[in-house]
Amino acid sequence: MAQVVVEGLRKTYRVAVREPGAWGAIRGLARRRWREIEALAGVSFAIGTGELVGFIGPNGAGKSTTIKILSGILRPSGGACEVDGLVPWRDRIRHVARIGVVFGQRTQLWWDLPVIDGFDLLRDIYRVDPARYRRTRDELVGLMRLGPLLDQPVRQLSLGQRMRCEIAAAMLHEPRLLFLDEPTIGLDAPAKLAVRELVGTLNRERGVTVVLTTHDMQDIEALARRVIVIGKGVILADEPLDAFRAGVLAERRVVADFAGEAPRIAIPGVEERAREGRSLELAFDPARIAAPALIAAIAADYPLEDIRVVQPQIEEVIARFYDLHGAGEA
Amino acid sequence: MNGVALYLRYVGASVRAQMQYPRSFLVLNTAQFFGSAIEILGVAALFGVFGRIRGWSLGEVAVFYGVINAAFALADAPTRGFEVFGPEFVRTGAFDRVLLRPRTTALQVLGYELRLRFGRLLQAGIVFAVGASAVRLSFTPAQVLLLAWTLAGGVALFSGILVLQATLSFWTVDALEVANILTYGGVQAGQYPLNVYAAWFRDLLTYVIPIGCVAYFPVVALLGASDPLGAPGWLLPLTPAFGFLFLALALSVWRLGVAKYGSTGS
């Protein structure tokens, strides 16, 4: 069953046009001129309970606007949207009690207070039953290994430690829907892995629906089974990650290592993508040559040491996709 | 947990957070005490020159001064969130976080900080006590009740001004300066009996920003004087109600501001 339903969502902002120079500023005070900016031009999608969806797009594409509408912060200019049967901006208080939101760039905890004090405050803000709260909190503390952090003031935590606490804080009231906005931004590699693992666990084991916004395509690759791509206020793609990848880049890849310098290979339907010493990355069109035939052809003519079939990096897929749609940074 | 209990939890958190920096707490309080003490010396010096001001003795003016400053100090402590609302919530986008929590926006902003500043309150209390003993003010239960009611009205009025200031920041980032004219200007103006001012300014302080209603009129009643401006005696103790009316109006304008934020964002 669909948990989130969005239909024809539109949002236009009115921004004041600033005229250059001091005289322009003074004139602007008296008579402002406005310009309409269309952030969302009719966006529709549905997300089912338990899904983990990557919501991606270049800066200015309308990602944040959509998330802000879904989480009850903004009111759209047109269209409809329901989350668990509630209209977010109309039923703000009831709606936000049921969702969790993590902004990677902002904290929801109290900077000068120990983590545990912030958790306790959230319990009271969300009116969580004390016994239930203790159980959920202890589970989250175990899952995210927060035990040693609980007594530290938030300002003393590293970014990675803080992000684990942020995610736990967003889960204390047991929301069924979690919005994560750039949850790995600024984290080092181990911390990124830890956060991805946690999000995956929450989704798999607790059935929490997750909407993940990120610029880090490794997050998408590691977590999302489905991607929604937005650009210039419209949905450009909405499909399973594998289908999306295959649709954008039909080619497949092999990486071959040779005994000696990598040779030039001339087989119809095969193109060289990268070369580095004895290693060669080749792209091939599976409609023209099958992987076993290609491998056999290379092994027959060259001193092949190792070969593996790889997928194109998701960054490359996305970049190619934006190019195709002219959807670069707005 | 109801709103009042949650507010107390916010207060506890705020106090614990501030106690992380005890030295700053001491320095700021001392500075505030001496800062406002210098103002009293200014008032006293004025009397040195004129003796009485429009029929009011130094002791009586000290009572006016003490009441309005105490009200402002009491309002200033819990409303920090509204005071810094523009730079701290709107400009940074932190108001998004407020909207993401299942509580009213005003309660959360109020819970932002309980500022522990006792300098002004202490100083206002001392001036009031000196003035009250100089004019031999009697403290019957009715008088004490009137004083508390006056202070409550004053706290409501100043809170209302700060709520309006915060609301203004939904439209402009320069709301602070405008509102400072009203808060600090209001305190300055309210320190003197209303009848020292020109008629238009008295009207402004009575009907627009009703500082007179939470300072002058009820204090005249407290002093047992009759109003040289001719307000009927029965009305004087009722005027602090306008402070609450002002706060109620400010909170409804606040809701307009919140709705405006919903259509434009930060």
mmCIF file of N, CA and C in Angstrom, chain B residues 72-144:
data_model
loop_
_atom_site.group_PDB
_atom_site.id
_atom_site.type_symbol
_atom_site.label_atom_id
_atom_site.label_comp_id
_atom_site.label_asym_id
_atom_site.label_seq_id
_atom_site.Cartn_x
_atom_site.Cartn_y
_atom_site.Cartn_z
ATOM 1 N N PHE B 72 10.262 44.378 32.655
ATOM 2 C CA PHE B 72 11.076 44.114 31.469
ATOM 3 C C PHE B 72 12.082 42.998 31.733
ATOM 4 N N ALA B 73 12.711 43.031 32.923
ATOM 5 C CA ALA B 73 13.694 41.990 33.253
ATOM 6 C C ALA B 73 13.024 40.611 33.289
ATOM 7 N N LEU B 74 11.807 40.565 33.852
ATOM 8 C CA LEU B 74 11.093 39.277 33.929
ATOM 9 C C LEU B 74 10.679 38.790 32.546
ATOM 10 N N ALA B 75 10.349 39.733 31.647
ATOM 11 C CA ALA B 75 9.938 39.336 30.291
ATOM 12 C C ALA B 75 11.152 38.954 29.451
ATOM 13 N N ASP B 76 12.256 39.622 29.716
ATOM 14 C CA ASP B 76 13.460 39.433 28.918
ATOM 15 C C ASP B 76 14.038 38.025 29.093
ATOM 16 N N ALA B 77 13.911 37.472 30.284
ATOM 17 C CA ALA B 77 14.542 36.182 30.572
ATOM 18 C C ALA B 77 13.967 35.043 29.719
ATOM 19 N N PRO B 78 12.645 34.862 29.668
ATOM 20 C CA PRO B 78 12.143 33.701 28.914
ATOM 21 C C PRO B 78 11.981 33.927 27.418
ATOM 22 N N THR B 79 12.041 35.175 26.932
ATOM 23 C CA THR B 79 11.680 35.428 25.534
ATOM 24 C C THR B 79 12.879 35.528 24.616
ATOM 25 N N ARG B 80 14.006 35.037 25.084
ATOM 26 C CA ARG B 80 15.221 35.120 24.277
ATOM 27 C C ARG B 80 15.019 34.547 22.866
ATOM 28 N N GLY B 81 14.295 33.450 22.777
ATOM 29 C CA GLY B 81 14.073 32.812 21.476
ATOM 30 C C GLY B 81 13.388 33.748 20.486
ATOM 31 N N PHE B 82 12.448 34.552 20.985
ATOM 32 C CA PHE B 82 11.775 35.499 20.098
ATOM 33 C C PHE B 82 12.697 36.653 19.744
ATOM 34 N N GLU B 83 13.513 37.046 20.719
ATOM 35 C CA GLU B 83 14.398 38.176 20.474
ATOM 36 C C GLU B 83 15.403 37.877 19.365
ATOM 37 N N VAL B 84 15.951 36.673 19.371
ATOM 38 C CA VAL B 84 16.977 36.333 18.371
ATOM 39 C C VAL B 84 16.366 35.519 17.229
ATOM 40 N N PHE B 85 15.053 35.580 17.102
ATOM 41 C CA PHE B 85 14.369 34.705 16.164
ATOM 42 C C PHE B 85 14.839 34.900 14.715
ATOM 43 N N GLY B 86 14.975 36.157 14.309
ATOM 44 C CA GLY B 86 15.395 36.435 12.924
ATOM 45 C C GLY B 86 16.728 35.788 12.585
ATOM 46 N N PRO B 87 17.799 36.196 13.286
ATOM 47 C CA PRO B 87 19.101 35.613 12.964
ATOM 48 C C PRO B 87 19.241 34.134 13.319
ATOM 49 N N GLU B 88 18.624 33.691 14.415
ATOM 50 C CA GLU B 88 18.875 32.317 14.881
ATOM 51 C C GLU B 88 17.942 31.272 14.264
ATOM 52 N N PHE B 89 16.745 31.667 13.891
ATOM 53 C CA PHE B 89 15.789 30.683 13.392
ATOM 54 C C PHE B 89 15.490 30.857 11.906
ATOM 55 N N VAL B 90 15.196 32.094 11.492
ATOM 56 C CA VAL B 90 14.779 32.289 10.100
ATOM 57 C C VAL B 90 15.978 32.226 9.165
ATOM 58 N N ARG B 91 16.998 33.018 9.493
ATOM 59 C CA ARG B 91 18.130 33.087 8.564
ATOM 60 C C ARG B 91 18.859 31.748 8.469
ATOM 61 N N THR B 92 18.969 31.034 9.577
ATOM 62 C CA THR B 92 19.696 29.770 9.551
ATOM 63 C C THR B 92 18.821 28.609 9.074
ATOM 64 N N GLY B 93 17.524 28.843 8.957
ATOM 65 C CA GLY B 93 16.638 27.747 8.579
ATOM 66 C C GLY B 93 16.277 26.846 9.746
ATOM 67 N N ALA B 94 16.691 27.214 10.965
ATOM 68 C CA ALA B 94 16.391 26.374 12.129
ATOM 69 C C ALA B 94 14.890 26.316 12.409
ATOM 70 N N PHE B 95 14.146 27.253 11.821
ATOM 71 C CA PHE B 95 12.697 27.204 12.040
ATOM 72 C C PHE B 95 12.098 25.950 11.389
ATOM 73 N N ASP B 96 12.747 25.431 10.367
ATOM 74 C CA ASP B 96 12.315 24.153 9.779
ATOM 75 C C ASP B 96 12.229 23.081 10.865
ATOM 76 N N ARG B 97 13.231 23.067 11.714
ATOM 77 C CA ARG B 97 13.295 22.072 12.781
ATOM 78 C C ARG B 97 12.112 22.242 13.740
ATOM 79 N N VAL B 98 11.775 23.500 14.001
ATOM 80 C CA VAL B 98 10.622 23.780 14.861
ATOM 81 C C VAL B 98 9.344 23.200 14.239
ATOM 82 N N LEU B 99 9.222 23.398 12.932
ATOM 83 C CA LEU B 99 8.014 22.912 12.251
ATOM 84 C C LEU B 99 7.975 21.389 12.184
ATOM 85 N N LEU B 100 9.146 20.756 12.328
ATOM 86 C CA LEU B 100 9.202 19.297 12.234
ATOM 87 C C LEU B 100 8.846 18.618 13.544
ATOM 88 N N ARG B 101 8.585 19.401 14.571
ATOM 89 C CA ARG B 101 8.266 18.793 15.859
ATOM 90 C C ARG B 101 6.796 18.989 16.193
ATOM 91 N N PRO B 102 6.208 17.963 16.805
ATOM 92 C CA PRO B 102 4.756 17.969 16.987
ATOM 93 C C PRO B 102 4.306 18.844 18.152
ATOM 94 N N ARG B 103 4.709 20.081 18.146
ATOM 95 C CA ARG B 103 4.320 21.020 19.198
ATOM 96 C C ARG B 103 4.085 22.378 18.550
ATOM 97 N N THR B 104 3.382 23.268 19.258
ATOM 98 C CA THR B 104 3.140 24.578 18.664
ATOM 99 C C THR B 104 4.461 25.325 18.518
ATOM 100 N N THR B 105 4.508 26.175 17.500
ATOM 101 C CA THR B 105 5.751 26.888 17.218
ATOM 102 C C THR B 105 6.105 27.848 18.351
ATOM 103 N N ALA B 106 5.087 28.562 18.880
ATOM 104 C CA ALA B 106 5.375 29.568 19.915
ATOM 105 C C ALA B 106 5.991 28.903 21.154
ATOM 106 N N LEU B 107 5.457 27.750 21.544
ATOM 107 C CA LEU B 107 5.992 27.051 22.721
ATOM 108 C C LEU B 107 7.460 26.667 22.509
ATOM 109 N N GLN B 108 7.770 26.186 21.298
ATOM 110 C CA GLN B 108 9.147 25.756 21.048
ATOM 111 C C GLN B 108 10.117 26.928 21.031
ATOM 112 N N VAL B 109 9.678 28.050 20.448
ATOM 113 C CA VAL B 109 10.568 29.210 20.413
ATOM 114 C C VAL B 109 10.759 29.754 21.827
ATOM 115 N N LEU B 110 9.680 29.733 22.610
ATOM 116 C CA LEU B 110 9.768 30.156 24.008
ATOM 117 C C LEU B 110 10.739 29.250 24.767
ATOM 118 N N GLY B 111 10.748 27.969 24.405
ATOM 119 C CA GLY B 111 11.601 27.016 25.107
ATOM 120 C C GLY B 111 13.055 27.070 24.679
ATOM 121 N N TYR B 112 13.361 27.934 23.724
ATOM 122 C CA TYR B 112 14.721 28.000 23.196
ATOM 123 C C TYR B 112 15.738 28.308 24.287
ATOM 124 N N GLU B 113 15.418 29.290 25.135
ATOM 125 C CA GLU B 113 16.365 29.636 26.197
ATOM 126 C C GLU B 113 15.671 30.406 27.305
ATOM 127 N N LEU B 114 15.986 30.057 28.538
ATOM 128 C CA LEU B 114 15.622 30.910 29.670
ATOM 129 C C LEU B 114 16.900 31.598 30.071
ATOM 130 N N ARG B 115 16.956 32.894 29.781
ATOM 131 C CA ARG B 115 18.220 33.583 30.004
ATOM 132 C C ARG B 115 18.382 33.902 31.481
ATOM 133 N N LEU B 116 19.472 33.468 32.048
ATOM 134 C CA LEU B 116 19.703 33.694 33.467
ATOM 135 C C LEU B 116 20.423 35.017 33.667
ATOM 136 N N ARG B 117 19.642 36.087 33.681
ATOM 137 C CA ARG B 117 20.216 37.404 33.928
ATOM 138 C C ARG B 117 19.456 38.033 35.074
ATOM 139 N N PHE B 118 20.138 38.171 36.187
ATOM 140 C CA PHE B 118 19.447 38.697 37.351
ATOM 141 C C PHE B 118 19.862 40.129 37.668
ATOM 142 N N GLY B 119 20.835 40.650 36.921
ATOM 143 C CA GLY B 119 21.375 41.977 37.226
ATOM 144 C C GLY B 119 20.304 43.052 37.194
ATOM 145 N N ARG B 120 19.552 43.110 36.094
ATOM 146 C CA ARG B 120 18.556 44.150 35.941
ATOM 147 C C ARG B 120 17.425 43.983 36.964
ATOM 148 N N LEU B 121 17.034 42.731 37.190
ATOM 149 C CA LEU B 121 15.941 42.458 38.116
ATOM 150 C C LEU B 121 16.320 42.880 39.532
ATOM 151 N N LEU B 122 17.548 42.539 39.917
ATOM 152 C CA LEU B 122 18.040 42.879 41.252
ATOM 153 C C LEU B 122 18.052 44.388 41.433
ATOM 154 N N GLN B 123 18.576 45.049 40.422
ATOM 155 C CA GLN B 123 18.705 46.485 40.457
ATOM 156 C C GLN B 123 17.326 47.146 40.504
ATOM 157 N N ALA B 124 16.389 46.642 39.701
ATOM 158 C CA ALA B 124 15.024 47.179 39.698
ATOM 159 C C ALA B 124 14.386 46.967 41.068
ATOM 160 N N GLY B 125 14.653 45.791 41.645
ATOM 161 C CA GLY B 125 14.095 45.492 42.957
ATOM 162 C C GLY B 125 14.615 46.442 44.027
ATOM 163 N N ILE B 126 15.911 46.741 43.959
ATOM 164 C CA ILE B 126 16.507 47.647 44.946
ATOM 165 C C ILE B 126 15.906 49.054 44.813
ATOM 166 N N VAL B 127 15.818 49.530 43.566
ATOM 167 C CA VAL B 127 15.260 50.870 43.344
ATOM 168 C C VAL B 127 13.819 50.919 43.846
ATOM 169 N N PHE B 128 13.055 49.852 43.532
ATOM 170 C CA PHE B 128 11.658 49.809 43.970
ATOM 171 C C PHE B 128 11.582 49.858 45.497
ATOM 172 N N ALA B 129 12.430 49.056 46.151
ATOM 173 C CA ALA B 129 12.389 48.989 47.618
ATOM 174 C C ALA B 129 12.744 50.338 48.236
ATOM 175 N N VAL B 130 13.766 50.992 47.671
ATOM 176 C CA VAL B 130 14.167 52.306 48.185
ATOM 177 C C VAL B 130 13.021 53.305 47.999
ATOM 178 N N GLY B 131 12.443 53.300 46.787
ATOM 179 C CA GLY B 131 11.340 54.214 46.491
ATOM 180 C C GLY B 131 10.145 53.941 47.386
ATOM 181 N N ALA B 132 9.811 52.638 47.530
ATOM 182 C CA ALA B 132 8.631 52.265 48.314
ATOM 183 C C ALA B 132 8.785 52.692 49.773
ATOM 184 N N SER B 133 10.007 52.563 50.314
ATOM 185 C CA SER B 133 10.176 52.951 51.719
ATOM 186 C C SER B 133 10.195 54.470 51.838
ATOM 187 N N ALA B 134 10.695 55.161 50.813
ATOM 188 C CA ALA B 134 10.717 56.637 50.845
ATOM 189 C C ALA B 134 9.293 57.199 50.867
ATOM 190 N N VAL B 135 8.377 56.575 50.102
ATOM 191 C CA VAL B 135 7.003 57.097 50.070
ATOM 192 C C VAL B 135 6.116 56.359 51.077
ATOM 193 N N ARG B 136 6.729 55.490 51.886
ATOM 194 C CA ARG B 136 6.020 54.725 52.922
ATOM 195 C C ARG B 136 4.849 53.953 52.336
ATOM 196 N N LEU B 137 5.139 53.232 51.273
ATOM 197 C CA LEU B 137 4.126 52.420 50.605
ATOM 198 C C LEU B 137 3.667 51.313 51.541
ATOM 199 N N SER B 138 2.347 51.149 51.669
ATOM 200 C CA SER B 138 1.859 50.070 52.526
ATOM 201 C C SER B 138 1.689 48.806 51.693
ATOM 202 N N PHE B 139 2.029 47.678 52.282
ATOM 203 C CA PHE B 139 1.931 46.411 51.549
ATOM 204 C C PHE B 139 0.811 45.546 52.099
ATOM 205 N N THR B 140 -0.394 45.992 51.920
ATOM 206 C CA THR B 140 -1.552 45.167 52.238
ATOM 207 C C THR B 140 -1.649 44.083 51.174
ATOM 208 N N PRO B 141 -2.391 42.996 51.468
ATOM 209 C CA PRO B 141 -2.544 41.949 50.445
ATOM 210 C C PRO B 141 -3.067 42.520 49.120
ATOM 211 N N ALA B 142 -3.988 43.472 49.180
ATOM 212 C CA ALA B 142 -4.528 44.052 47.955
ATOM 213 C C ALA B 142 -3.435 44.760 47.164
ATOM 214 N N GLN B 143 -2.550 45.447 47.887
ATOM 215 C CA GLN B 143 -1.455 46.167 47.227
ATOM 216 C C GLN B 143 -0.483 45.193 46.555
ATOM 217 N N VAL B 144 -0.172 44.113 47.293
ATOM 218 C CA VAL B 144 0.757 43.113 46.753
ATOM 219 C C VAL B 144 0.155 42.484 45.500
#
